[in-house]
PDB file of C-alpha atoms and ligand atoms in Angstrom:
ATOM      1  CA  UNK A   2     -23.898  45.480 -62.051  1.00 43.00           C
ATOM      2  CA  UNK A   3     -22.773  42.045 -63.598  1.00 44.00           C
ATOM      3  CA  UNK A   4     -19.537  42.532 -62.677  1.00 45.00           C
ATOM      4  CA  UNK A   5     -20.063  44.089 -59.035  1.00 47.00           C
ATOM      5  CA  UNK A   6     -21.681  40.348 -58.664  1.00 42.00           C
ATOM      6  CA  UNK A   7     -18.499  38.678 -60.056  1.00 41.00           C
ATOM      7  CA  UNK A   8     -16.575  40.693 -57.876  1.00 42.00           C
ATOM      8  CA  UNK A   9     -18.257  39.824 -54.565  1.00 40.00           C
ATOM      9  CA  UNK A  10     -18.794  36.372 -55.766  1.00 40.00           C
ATOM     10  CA  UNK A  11     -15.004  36.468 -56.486  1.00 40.00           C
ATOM     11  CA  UNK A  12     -14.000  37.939 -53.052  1.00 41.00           C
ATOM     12  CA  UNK A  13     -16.596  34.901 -51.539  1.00 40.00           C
ATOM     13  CA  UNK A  14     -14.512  32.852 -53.616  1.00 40.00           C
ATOM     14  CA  UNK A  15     -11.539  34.139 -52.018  1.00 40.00           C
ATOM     15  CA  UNK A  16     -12.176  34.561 -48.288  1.00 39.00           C
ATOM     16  CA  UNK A  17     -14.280  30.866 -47.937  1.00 38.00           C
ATOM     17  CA  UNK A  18     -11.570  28.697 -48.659  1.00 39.00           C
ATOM     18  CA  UNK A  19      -9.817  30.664 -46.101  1.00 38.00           C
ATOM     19  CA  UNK A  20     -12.337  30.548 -43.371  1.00 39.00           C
ATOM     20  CA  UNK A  21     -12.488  27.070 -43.968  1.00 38.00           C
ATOM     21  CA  UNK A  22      -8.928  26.159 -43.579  1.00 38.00           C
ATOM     22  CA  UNK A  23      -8.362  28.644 -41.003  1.00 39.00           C
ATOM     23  CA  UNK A  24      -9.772  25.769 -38.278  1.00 39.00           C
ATOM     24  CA  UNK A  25      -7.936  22.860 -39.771  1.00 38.00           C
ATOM     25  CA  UNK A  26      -4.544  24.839 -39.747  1.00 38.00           C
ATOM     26  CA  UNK A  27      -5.115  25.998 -36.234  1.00 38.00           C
ATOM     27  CA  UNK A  28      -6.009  22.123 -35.404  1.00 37.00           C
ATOM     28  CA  UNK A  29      -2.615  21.025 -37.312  1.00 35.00           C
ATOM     29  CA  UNK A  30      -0.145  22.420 -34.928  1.00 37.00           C
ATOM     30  CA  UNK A  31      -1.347  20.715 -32.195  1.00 36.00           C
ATOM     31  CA  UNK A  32      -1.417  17.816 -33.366  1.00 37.00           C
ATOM     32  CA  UNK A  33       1.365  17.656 -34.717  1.00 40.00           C
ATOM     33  CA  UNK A  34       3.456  19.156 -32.479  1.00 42.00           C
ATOM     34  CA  UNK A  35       1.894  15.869 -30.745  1.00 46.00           C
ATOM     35  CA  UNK A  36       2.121  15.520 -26.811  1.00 43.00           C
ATOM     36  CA  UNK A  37       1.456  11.855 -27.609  1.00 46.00           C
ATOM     37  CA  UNK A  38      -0.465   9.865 -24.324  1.00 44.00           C
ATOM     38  CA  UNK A  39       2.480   9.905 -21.418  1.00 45.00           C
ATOM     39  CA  UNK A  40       0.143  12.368 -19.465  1.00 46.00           C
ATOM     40  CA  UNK A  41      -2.367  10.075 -19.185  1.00 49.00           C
ATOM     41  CA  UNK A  42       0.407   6.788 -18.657  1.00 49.00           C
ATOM     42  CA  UNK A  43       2.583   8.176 -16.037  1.00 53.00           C
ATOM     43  CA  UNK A  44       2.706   6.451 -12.871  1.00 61.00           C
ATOM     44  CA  UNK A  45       1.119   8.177  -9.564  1.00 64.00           C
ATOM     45  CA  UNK A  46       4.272   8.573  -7.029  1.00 73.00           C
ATOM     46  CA  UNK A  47       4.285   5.791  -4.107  1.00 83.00           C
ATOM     47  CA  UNK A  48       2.703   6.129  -1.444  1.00 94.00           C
ATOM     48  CA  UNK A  49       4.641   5.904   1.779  1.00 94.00           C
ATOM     49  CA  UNK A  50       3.102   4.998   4.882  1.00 95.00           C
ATOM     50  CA  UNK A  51       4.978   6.311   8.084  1.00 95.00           C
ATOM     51  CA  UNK A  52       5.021   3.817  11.315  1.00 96.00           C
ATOM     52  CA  UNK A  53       6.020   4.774  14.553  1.00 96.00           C
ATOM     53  CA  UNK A  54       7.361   2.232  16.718  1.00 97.00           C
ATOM     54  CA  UNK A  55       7.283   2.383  20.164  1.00 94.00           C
ATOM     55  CA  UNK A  56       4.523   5.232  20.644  1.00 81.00           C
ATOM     56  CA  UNK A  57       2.534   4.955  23.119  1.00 74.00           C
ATOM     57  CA  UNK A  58       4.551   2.676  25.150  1.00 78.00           C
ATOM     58  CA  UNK A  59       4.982  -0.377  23.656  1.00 94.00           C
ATOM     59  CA  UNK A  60       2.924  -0.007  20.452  1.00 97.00           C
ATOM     60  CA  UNK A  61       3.087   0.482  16.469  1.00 97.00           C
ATOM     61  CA  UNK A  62       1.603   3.678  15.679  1.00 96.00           C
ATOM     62  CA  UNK A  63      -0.498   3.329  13.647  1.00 96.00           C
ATOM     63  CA  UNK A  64      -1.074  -0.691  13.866  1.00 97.00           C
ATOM     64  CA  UNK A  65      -3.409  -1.611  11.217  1.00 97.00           C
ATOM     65  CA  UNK A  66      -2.275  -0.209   7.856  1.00 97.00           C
ATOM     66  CA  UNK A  67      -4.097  -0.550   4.756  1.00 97.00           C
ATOM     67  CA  UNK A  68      -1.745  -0.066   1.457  1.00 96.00           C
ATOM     68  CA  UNK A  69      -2.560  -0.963  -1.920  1.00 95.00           C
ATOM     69  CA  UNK A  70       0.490  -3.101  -3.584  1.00 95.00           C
ATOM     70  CA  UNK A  71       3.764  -1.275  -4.512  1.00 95.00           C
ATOM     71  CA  UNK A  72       3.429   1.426  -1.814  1.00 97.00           C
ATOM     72  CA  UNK A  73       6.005   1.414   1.157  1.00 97.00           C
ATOM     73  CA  UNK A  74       5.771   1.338   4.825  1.00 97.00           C
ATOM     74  CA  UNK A  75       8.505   3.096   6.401  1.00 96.00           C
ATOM     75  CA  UNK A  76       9.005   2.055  10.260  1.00 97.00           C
ATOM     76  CA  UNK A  77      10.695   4.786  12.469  1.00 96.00           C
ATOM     77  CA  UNK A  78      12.034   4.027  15.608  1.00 96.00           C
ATOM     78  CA  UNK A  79      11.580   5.579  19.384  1.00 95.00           C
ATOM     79  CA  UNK A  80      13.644   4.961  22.510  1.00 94.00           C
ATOM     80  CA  UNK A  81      14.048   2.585  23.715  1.00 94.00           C
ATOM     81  CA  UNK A  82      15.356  -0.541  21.365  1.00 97.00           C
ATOM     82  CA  UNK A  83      12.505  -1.577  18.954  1.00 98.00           C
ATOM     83  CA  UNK A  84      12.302  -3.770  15.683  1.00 98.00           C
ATOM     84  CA  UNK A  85      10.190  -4.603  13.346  1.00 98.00           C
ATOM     85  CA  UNK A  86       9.753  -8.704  11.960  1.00 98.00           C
ATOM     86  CA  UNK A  87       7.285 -10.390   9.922  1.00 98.00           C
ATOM     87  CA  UNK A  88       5.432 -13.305  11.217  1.00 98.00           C
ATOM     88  CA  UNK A  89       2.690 -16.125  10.237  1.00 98.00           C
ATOM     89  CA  UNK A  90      -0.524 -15.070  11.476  1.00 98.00           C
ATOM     90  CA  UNK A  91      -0.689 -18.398  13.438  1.00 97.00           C
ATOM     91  CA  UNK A  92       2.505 -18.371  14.919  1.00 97.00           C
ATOM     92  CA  UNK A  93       3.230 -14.689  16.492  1.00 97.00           C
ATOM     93  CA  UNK A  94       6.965 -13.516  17.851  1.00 98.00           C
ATOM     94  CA  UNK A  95       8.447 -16.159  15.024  1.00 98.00           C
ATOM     95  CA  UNK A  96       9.806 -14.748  12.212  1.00 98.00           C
ATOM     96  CA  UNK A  97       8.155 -15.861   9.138  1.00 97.00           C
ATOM     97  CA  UNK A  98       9.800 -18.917   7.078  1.00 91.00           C
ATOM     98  CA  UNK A  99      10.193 -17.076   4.026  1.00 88.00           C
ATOM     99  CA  UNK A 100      13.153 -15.724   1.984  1.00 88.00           C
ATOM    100  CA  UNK A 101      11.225 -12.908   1.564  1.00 91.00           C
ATOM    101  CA  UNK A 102      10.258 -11.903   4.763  1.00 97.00           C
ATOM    102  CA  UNK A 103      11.422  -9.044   6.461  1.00 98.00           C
ATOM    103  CA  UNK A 104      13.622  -8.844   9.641  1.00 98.00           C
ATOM    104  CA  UNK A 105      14.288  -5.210  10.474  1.00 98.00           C
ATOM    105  CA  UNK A 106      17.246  -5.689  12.927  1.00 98.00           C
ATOM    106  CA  UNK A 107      17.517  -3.690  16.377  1.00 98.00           C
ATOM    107  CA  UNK A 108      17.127  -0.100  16.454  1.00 97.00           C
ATOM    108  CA  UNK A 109      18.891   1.150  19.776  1.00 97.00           C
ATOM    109  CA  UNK A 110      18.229   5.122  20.011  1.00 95.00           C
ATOM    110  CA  UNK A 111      18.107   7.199  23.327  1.00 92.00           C
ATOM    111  CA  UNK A 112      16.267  10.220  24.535  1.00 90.00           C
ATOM    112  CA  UNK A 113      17.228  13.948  24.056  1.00 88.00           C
ATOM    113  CA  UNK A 114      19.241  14.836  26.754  1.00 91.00           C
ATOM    114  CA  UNK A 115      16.189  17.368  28.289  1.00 91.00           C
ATOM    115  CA  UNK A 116      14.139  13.730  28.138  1.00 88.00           C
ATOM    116  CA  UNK A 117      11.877  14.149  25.289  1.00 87.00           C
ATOM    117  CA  UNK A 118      11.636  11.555  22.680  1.00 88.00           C
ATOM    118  CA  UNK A 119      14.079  11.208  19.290  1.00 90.00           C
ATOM    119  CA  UNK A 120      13.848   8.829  16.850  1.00 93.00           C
ATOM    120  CA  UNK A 121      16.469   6.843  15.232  1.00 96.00           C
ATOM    121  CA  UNK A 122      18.789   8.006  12.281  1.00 95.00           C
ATOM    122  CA  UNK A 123      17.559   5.054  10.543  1.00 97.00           C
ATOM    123  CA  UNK A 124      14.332   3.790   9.553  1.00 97.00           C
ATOM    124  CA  UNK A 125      13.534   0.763   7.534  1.00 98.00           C
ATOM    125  CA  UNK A 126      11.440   0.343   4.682  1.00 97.00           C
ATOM    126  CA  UNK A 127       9.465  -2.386   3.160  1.00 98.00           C
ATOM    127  CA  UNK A 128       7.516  -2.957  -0.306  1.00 97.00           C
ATOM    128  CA  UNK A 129       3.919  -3.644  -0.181  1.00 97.00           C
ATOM    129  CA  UNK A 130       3.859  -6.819  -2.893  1.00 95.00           C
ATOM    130  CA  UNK A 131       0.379  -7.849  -2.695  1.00 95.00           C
ATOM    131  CA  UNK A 132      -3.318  -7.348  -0.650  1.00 94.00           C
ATOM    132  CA  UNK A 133      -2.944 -10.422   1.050  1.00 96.00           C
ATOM    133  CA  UNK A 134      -2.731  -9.979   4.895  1.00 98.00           C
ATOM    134  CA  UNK A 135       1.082  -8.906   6.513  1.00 98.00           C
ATOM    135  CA  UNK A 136       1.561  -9.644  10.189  1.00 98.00           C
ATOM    136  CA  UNK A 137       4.327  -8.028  12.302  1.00 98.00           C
ATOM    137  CA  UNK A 138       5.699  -7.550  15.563  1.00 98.00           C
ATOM    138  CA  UNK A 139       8.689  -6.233  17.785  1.00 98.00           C
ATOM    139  CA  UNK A 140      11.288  -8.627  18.903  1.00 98.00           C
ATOM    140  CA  UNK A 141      12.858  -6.674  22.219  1.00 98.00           C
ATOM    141  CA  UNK A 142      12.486  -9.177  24.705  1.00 97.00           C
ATOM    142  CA  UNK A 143      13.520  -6.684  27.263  1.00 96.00           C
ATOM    143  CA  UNK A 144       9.822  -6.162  28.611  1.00 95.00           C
ATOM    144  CA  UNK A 145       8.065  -8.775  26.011  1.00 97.00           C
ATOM    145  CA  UNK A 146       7.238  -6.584  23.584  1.00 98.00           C
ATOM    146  CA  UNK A 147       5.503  -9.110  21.372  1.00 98.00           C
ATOM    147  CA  UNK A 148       4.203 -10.512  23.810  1.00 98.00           C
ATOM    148  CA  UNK A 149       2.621  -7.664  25.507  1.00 97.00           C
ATOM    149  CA  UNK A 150       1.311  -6.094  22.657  1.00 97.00           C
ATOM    150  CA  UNK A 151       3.659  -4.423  20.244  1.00 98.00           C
ATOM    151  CA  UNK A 152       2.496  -6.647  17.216  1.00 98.00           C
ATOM    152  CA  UNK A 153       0.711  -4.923  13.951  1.00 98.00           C
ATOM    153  CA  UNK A 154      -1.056  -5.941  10.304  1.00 98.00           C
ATOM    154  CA  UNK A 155      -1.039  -4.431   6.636  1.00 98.00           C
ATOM    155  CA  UNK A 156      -4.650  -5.436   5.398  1.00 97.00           C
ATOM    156  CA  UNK A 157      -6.009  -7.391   7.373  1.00 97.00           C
ATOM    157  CA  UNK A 158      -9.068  -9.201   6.585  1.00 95.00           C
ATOM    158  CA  UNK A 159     -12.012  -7.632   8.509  1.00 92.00           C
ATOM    159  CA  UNK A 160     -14.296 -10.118   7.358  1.00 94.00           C
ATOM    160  CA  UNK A 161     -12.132 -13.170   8.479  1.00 96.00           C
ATOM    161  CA  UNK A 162     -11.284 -14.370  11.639  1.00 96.00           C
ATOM    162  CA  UNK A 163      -7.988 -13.211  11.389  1.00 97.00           C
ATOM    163  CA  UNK A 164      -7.776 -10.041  12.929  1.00 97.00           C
ATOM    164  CA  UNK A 165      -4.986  -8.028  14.434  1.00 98.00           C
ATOM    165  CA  UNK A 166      -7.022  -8.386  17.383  1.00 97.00           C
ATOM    166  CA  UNK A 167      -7.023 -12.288  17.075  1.00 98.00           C
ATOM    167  CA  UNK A 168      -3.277 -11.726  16.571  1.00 98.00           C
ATOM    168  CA  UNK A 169      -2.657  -9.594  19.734  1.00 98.00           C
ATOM    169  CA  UNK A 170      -4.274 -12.526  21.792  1.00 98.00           C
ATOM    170  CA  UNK A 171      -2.371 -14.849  20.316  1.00 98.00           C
ATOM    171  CA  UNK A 172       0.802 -13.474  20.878  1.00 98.00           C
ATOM    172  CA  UNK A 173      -0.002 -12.566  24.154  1.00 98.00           C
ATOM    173  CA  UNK A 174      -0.117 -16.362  24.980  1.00 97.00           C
ATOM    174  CA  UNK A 175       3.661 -16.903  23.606  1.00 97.00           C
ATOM    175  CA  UNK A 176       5.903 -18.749  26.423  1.00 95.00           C
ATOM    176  CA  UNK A 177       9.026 -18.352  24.583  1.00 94.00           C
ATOM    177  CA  UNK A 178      11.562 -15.558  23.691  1.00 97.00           C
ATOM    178  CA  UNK A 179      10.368 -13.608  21.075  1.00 97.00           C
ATOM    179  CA  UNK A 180      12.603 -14.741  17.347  1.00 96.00           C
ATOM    180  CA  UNK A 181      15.063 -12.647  15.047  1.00 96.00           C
ATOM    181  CA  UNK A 182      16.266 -13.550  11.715  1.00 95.00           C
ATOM    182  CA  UNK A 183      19.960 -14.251  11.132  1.00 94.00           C
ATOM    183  CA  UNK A 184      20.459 -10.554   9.516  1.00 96.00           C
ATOM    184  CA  UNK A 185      18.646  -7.445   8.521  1.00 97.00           C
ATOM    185  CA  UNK A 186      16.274  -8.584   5.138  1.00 97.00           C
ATOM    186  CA  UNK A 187      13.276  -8.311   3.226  1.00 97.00           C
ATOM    187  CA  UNK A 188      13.485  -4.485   3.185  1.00 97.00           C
ATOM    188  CA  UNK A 189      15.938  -1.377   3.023  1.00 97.00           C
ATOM    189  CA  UNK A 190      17.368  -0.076   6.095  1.00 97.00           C
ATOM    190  CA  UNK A 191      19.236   3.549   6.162  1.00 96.00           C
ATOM    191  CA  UNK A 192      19.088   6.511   6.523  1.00 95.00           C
ATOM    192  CA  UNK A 193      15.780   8.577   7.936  1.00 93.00           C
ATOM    193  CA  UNK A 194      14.612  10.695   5.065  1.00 86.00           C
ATOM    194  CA  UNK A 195      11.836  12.354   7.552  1.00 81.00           C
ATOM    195  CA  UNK A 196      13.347  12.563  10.831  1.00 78.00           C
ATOM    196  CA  UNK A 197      10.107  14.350  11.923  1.00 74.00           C
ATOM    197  CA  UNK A 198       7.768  11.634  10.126  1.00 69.00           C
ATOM    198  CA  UNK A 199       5.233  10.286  12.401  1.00 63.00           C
ATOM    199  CA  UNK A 200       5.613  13.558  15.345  1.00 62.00           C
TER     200      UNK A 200
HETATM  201 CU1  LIG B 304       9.533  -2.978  20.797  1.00 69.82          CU
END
């Protein structure tokens, strides 16, 4: 009888320390196998915001984008001869007196031969760098694009008076030729990566 006990307390003896451990070793591996943090620090892809220009008619499409900082806006291009140019807020169909502003140059492109619409081979692509307010507009004088409407904003201010509508009004009041820059800046222009982006 007394040493029955011994030999179950024994075997006790024996299997606890096992049970016990048996958790902590299965916890060991993964731990140290260690996937340490990069899930949780890796960067979310960039958003890329697709903008038609020259659909409908003489238009951006869309015209007000909202993007948060370090996502791109990628302009393609319809028939006929479109561009894209950043301007001041007050002074519409200039381009913008900055280094950094962006001048997309021309974009000629004609129809399909059946009539309906392509888009260019091209496209051009700018970085969002901030959420201050971006003003644009197209600089085909051939029909006064600016002027008649083709203008567009990247977060504008709904609570200020600076609207895209505010904008539109403006430039429809310009007298003069709408302005280029000297060359192609401020963004990256090449080849379309989504020839069907925006259709
Ligand atoms: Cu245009």
């Amino acid at each position: 009888m007394f040493n029955q006990l011994l030999l179950v307390a024994a075997s006790l003896a024996a299997t606890l320390p096992l049970a016990i451990a048996a958790p902590a070793a299965a916890a060991g591996p993964s731990s140290a196998s260690g996937n340490p943090i990069p899930n949780k620090t890796t960067s979310s892809p960039r958003v890329t915001h697709t903008v038609v220009a020259g659909r409908p008619g003489l238009r951006f499409d869309p015209e007000n984008i909202v993007a948060t900082k370090g996502s791109i806006v990628e302009f393609h291009f319809l028939p006929a001869n479109h561009s894209v140019v950043e301007a001041a807020f007050d002074a519409p169909c200039v381009p913008k007196d900055a280094d950094s502003s962006f001048y997309s140059g021309f974009f000629p492109v004609s129809r399909n031969p059946d009539g309906s619409v392509r888009q260019s081979g091209e496209v051009f692509q700018i970085e969002v760098k901030d959420d201050k307010p971006v003003w644009f507009y197209c600089a085909q004088n051939n029909g006064q694009h600016c002027q008649s409407g083709m203008v567009g904003a990247i977060n504008q201010d709904f609570n200020s008076a600076k609207t895209l509508a505010a904008f539109r009004r403006a430039a429809a009041g310009v007298s003069g030729p709408a302005g280029v820059k000297d060359q192609v800046q401020g963004g990256w222009r090449g080849p379309n990566p989504n020839p069907n982006g925006g259709f």
